[in-house]
C-alpha positions as YAML, in Angstrom:
chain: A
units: angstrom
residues:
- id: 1
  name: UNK
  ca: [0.00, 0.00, 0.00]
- id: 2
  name: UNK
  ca: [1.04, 3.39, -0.77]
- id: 3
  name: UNK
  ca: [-0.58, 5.64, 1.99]
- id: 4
  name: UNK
  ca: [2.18, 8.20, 4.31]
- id: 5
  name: UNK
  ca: [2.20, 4.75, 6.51]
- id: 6
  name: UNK
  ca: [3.11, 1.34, 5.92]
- id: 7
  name: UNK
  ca: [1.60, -0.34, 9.23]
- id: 8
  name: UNK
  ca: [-2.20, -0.51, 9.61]
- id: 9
  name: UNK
  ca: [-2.19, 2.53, 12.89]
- id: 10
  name: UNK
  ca: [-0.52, 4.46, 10.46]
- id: 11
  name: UNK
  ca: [-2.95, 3.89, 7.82]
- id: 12
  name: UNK
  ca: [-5.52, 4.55, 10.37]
- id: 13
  name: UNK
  ca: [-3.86, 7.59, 11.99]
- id: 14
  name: UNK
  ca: [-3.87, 9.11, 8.10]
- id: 15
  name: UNK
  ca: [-7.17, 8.34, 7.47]
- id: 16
  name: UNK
  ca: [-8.22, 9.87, 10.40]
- id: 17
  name: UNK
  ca: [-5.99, 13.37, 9.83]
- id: 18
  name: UNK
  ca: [-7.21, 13.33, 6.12]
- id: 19
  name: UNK
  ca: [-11.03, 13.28, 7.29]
- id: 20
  name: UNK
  ca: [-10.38, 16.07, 9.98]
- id: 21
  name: UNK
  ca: [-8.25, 18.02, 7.66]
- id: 22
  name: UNK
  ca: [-10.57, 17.80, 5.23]
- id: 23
  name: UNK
  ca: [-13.35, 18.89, 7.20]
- id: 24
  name: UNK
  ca: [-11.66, 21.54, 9.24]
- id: 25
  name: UNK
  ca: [-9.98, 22.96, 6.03]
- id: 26
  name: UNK
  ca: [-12.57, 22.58, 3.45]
- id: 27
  name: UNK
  ca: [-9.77, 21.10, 1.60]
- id: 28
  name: UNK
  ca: [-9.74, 17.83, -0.50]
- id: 29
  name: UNK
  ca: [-6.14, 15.91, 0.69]
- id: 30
  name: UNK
  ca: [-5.93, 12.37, -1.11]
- id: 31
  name: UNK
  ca: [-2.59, 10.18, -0.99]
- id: 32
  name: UNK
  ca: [-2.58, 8.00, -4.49]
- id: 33
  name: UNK
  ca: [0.21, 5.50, -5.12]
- id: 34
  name: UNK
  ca: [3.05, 5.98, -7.77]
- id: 35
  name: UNK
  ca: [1.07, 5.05, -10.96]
- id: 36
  name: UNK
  ca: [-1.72, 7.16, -9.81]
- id: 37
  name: UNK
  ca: [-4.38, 5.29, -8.49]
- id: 38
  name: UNK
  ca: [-6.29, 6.75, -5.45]
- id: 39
  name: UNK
  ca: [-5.06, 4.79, -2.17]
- id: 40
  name: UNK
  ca: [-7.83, 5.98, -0.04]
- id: 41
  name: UNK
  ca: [-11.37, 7.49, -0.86]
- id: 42
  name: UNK
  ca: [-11.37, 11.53, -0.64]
- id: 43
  name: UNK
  ca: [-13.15, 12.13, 2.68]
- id: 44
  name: UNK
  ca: [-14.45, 15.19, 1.22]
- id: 45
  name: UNK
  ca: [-14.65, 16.37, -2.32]
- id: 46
  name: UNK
  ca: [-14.99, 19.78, -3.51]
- id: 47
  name: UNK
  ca: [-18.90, 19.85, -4.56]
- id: 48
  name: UNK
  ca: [-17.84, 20.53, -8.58]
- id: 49
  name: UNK
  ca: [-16.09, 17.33, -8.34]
- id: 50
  name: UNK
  ca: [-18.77, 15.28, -6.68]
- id: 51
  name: UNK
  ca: [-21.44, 16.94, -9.14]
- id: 52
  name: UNK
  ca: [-19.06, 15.70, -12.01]
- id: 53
  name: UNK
  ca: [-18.62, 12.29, -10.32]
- id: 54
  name: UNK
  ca: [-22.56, 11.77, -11.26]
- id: 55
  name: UNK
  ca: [-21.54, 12.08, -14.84]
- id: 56
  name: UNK
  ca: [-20.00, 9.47, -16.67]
- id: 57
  name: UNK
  ca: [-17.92, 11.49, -19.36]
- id: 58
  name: UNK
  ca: [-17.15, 14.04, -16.40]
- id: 59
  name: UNK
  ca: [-16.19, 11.03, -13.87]
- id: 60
  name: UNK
  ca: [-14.36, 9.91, -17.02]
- id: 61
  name: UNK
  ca: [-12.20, 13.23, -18.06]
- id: 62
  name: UNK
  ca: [-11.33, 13.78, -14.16]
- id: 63
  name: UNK
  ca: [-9.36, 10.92, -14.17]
- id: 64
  name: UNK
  ca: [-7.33, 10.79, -17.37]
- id: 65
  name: UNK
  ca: [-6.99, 15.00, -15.95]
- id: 66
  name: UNK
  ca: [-6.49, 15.59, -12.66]
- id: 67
  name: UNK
  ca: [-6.06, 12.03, -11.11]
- id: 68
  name: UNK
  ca: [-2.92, 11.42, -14.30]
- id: 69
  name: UNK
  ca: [-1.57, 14.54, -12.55]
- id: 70
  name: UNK
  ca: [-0.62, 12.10, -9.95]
- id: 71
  name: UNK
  ca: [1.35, 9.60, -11.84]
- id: 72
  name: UNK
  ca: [3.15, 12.28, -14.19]
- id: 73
  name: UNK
  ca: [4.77, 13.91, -10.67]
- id: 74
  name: UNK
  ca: [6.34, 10.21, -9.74]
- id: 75
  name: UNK
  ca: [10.40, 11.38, -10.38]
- id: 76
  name: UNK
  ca: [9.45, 14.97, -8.76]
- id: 77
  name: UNK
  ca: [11.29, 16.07, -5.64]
- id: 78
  name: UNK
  ca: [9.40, 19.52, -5.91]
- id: 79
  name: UNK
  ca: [5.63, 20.13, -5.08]
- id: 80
  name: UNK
  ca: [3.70, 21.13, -8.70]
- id: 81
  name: UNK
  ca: [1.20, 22.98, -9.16]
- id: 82
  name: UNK
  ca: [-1.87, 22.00, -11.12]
- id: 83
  name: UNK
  ca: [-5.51, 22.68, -12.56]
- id: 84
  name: UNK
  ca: [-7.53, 20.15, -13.79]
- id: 85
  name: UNK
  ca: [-9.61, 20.87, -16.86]
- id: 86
  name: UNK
  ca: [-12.36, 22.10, -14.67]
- id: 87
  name: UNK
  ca: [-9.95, 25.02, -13.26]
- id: 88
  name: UNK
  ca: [-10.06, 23.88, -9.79]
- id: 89
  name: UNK
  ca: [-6.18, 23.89, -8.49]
- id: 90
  name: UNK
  ca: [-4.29, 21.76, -6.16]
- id: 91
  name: UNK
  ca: [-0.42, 20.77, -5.37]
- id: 92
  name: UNK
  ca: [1.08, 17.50, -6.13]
- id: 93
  name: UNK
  ca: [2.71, 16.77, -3.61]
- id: 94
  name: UNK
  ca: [5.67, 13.95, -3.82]
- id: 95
  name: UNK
  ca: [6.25, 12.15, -0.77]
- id: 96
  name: UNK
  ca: [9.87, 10.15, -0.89]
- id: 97
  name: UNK
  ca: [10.78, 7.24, 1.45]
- id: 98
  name: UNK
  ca: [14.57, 6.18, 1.47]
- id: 99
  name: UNK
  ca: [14.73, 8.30, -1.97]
- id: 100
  name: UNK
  ca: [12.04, 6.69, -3.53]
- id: 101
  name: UNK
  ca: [8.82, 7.90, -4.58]
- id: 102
  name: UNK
  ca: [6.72, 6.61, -1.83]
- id: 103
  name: UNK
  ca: [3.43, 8.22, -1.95]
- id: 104
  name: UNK
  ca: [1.78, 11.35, -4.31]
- id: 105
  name: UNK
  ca: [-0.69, 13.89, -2.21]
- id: 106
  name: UNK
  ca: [-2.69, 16.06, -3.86]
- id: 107
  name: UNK
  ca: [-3.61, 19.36, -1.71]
- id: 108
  name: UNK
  ca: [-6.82, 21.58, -2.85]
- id: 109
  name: UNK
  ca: [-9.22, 21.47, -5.71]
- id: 110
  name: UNK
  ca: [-10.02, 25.15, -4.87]
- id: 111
  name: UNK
  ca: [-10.80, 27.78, -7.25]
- id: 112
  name: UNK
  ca: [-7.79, 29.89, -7.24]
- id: 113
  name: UNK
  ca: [-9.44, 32.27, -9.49]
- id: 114
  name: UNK
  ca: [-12.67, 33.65, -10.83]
- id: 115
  name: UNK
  ca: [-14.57, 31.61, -13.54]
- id: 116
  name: UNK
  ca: [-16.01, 33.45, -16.38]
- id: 117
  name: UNK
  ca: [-19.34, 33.54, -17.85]
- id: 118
  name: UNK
  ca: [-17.96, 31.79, -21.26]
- id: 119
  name: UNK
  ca: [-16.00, 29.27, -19.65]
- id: 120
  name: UNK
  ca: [-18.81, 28.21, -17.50]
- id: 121
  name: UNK
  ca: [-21.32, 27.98, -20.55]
- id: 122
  name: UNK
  ca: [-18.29, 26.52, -22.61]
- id: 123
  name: UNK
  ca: [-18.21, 23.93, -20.11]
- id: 124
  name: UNK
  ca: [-21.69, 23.32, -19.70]
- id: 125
  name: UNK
  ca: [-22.71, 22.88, -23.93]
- id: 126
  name: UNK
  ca: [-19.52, 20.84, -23.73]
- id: 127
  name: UNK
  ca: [-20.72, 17.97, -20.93]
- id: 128
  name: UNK
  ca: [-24.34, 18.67, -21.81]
- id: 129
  name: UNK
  ca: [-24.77, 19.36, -17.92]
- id: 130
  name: UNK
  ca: [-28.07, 20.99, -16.13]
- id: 131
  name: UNK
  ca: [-26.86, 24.87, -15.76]
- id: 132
  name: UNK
  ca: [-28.48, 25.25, -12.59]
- id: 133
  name: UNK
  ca: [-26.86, 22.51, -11.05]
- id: 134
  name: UNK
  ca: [-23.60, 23.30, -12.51]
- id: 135
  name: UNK
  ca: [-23.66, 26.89, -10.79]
- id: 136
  name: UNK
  ca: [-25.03, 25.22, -7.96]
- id: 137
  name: UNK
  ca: [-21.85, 23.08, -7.46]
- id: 138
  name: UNK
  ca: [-19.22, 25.43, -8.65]
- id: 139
  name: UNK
  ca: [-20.95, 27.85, -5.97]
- id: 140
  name: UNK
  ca: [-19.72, 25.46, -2.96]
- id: 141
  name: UNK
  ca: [-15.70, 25.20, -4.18]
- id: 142
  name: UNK
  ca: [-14.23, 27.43, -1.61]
- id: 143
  name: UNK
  ca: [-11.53, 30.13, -3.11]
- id: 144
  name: UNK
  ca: [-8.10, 30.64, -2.11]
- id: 145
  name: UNK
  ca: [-5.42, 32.52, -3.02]
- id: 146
  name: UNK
  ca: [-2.10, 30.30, -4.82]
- id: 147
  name: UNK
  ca: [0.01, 31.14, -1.61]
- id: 148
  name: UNK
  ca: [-1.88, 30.07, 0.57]
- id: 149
  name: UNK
  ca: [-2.66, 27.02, -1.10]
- id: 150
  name: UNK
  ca: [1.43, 26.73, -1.32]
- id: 151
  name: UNK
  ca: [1.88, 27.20, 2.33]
- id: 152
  name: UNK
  ca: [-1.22, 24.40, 3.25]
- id: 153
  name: UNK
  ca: [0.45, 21.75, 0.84]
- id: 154
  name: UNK
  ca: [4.04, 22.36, 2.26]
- id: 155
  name: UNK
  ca: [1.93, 21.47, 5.71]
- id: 156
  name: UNK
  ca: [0.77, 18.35, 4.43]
- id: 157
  name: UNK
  ca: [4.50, 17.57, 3.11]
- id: 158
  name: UNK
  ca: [5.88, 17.99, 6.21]
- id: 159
  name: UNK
  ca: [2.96, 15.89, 8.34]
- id: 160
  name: UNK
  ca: [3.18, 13.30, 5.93]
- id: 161
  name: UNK
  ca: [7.00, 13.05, 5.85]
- id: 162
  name: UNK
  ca: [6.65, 12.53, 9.54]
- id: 163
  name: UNK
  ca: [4.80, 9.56, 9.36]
- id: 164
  name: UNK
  ca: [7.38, 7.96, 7.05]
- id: 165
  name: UNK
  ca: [9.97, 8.56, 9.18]
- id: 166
  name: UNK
  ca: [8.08, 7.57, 12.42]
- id: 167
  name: UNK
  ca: [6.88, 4.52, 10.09]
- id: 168
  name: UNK
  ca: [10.06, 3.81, 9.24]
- id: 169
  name: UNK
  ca: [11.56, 3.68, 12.46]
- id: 170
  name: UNK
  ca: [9.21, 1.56, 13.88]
- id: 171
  name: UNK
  ca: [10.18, -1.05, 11.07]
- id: 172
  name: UNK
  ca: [13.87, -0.58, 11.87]
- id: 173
  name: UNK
  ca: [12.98, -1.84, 15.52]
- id: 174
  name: UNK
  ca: [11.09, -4.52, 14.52]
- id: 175
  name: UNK
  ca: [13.79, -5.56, 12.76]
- id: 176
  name: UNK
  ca: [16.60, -5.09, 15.78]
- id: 177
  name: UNK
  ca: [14.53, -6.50, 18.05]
...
């Protein structure tokens, strides 16, 4: 498995900080392995993504977009930034265990900026998706600046780094012992 902790507490313990984070933030945090596949569920997704979730060619598009993000950032040592073809950012955030790629985080799917009238019909015509309910949903993504979104990924770096290395360490005393 390919979650911040090998051992099931830790798996546990990361579950339980990515459903309070989540909720506390309003941010989405999800840990996916190397090739890009989502290790845990999202506790909470942004309501644009859960509207497009409903959607087959939506559900379809966010994850050759925004959940390929993931797997492209697998020889990173650097948090990217990204937008998915929605225009919702987040961070990808690498997470390295004995210098290899151990885990990928991605931080956000927030509107960093203001969508415009034309992209919002554009998108619309293009899915073939109810207006009201698009407007609805992209109504509920919360907003936040790019630094701030910088600052709340490099948070989530560090947290998860720590429990590699207290993961880690417990594995090097199982082994002495």
């Amino acid at each position: 498995r390919m979650t911040p902790a090998r051992n099931g507490k830790g798996d546990d313990l990361w579950a339980e900080f990515q459903n309070t984070f989540s909720e506390f933030a309003g941010l989405s945090i999800q840990a996916f392995s190397e090739t890009g596949s989502a290790v845990q569920p999202s506790p909470k997704l942004p309501p644009l993504c859960v509207f497009f979730q409903r959607y087959p060619e939506t559900q379809a598009a966010c994850k050759r977009d925004c959940f390929s993000k993931a797997a492209a950032c697998r020889d990173s040592r650097k948090t990217l930034s990204a937008r998915c073809y929605a225009g919702l950012s987040y961070r990808v955030v690498p997470i390295r265990r004995r210098n290899r790629l151990h885990s990928v985080i991605l931080v956000g799917r927030v509107l960093t900026e203001v969508f415009g009238g034309e992209q919002c019909l554009g998108f619309i015509e293009r899915y073939k998706l109810s207006r009201e309910s698009f407007l609805e949903s992209l109504a509920g993504v919360r907003s936040l600046g790019s630094p701030d979104l910088d600052r709340i990924a490099l948070f989530v770096r560090r947290l998860a780094t720590t429990f590699i290395a207290g993961d880690t360490r417990l594995e090097h005393r199982r082994v002495m012992l």
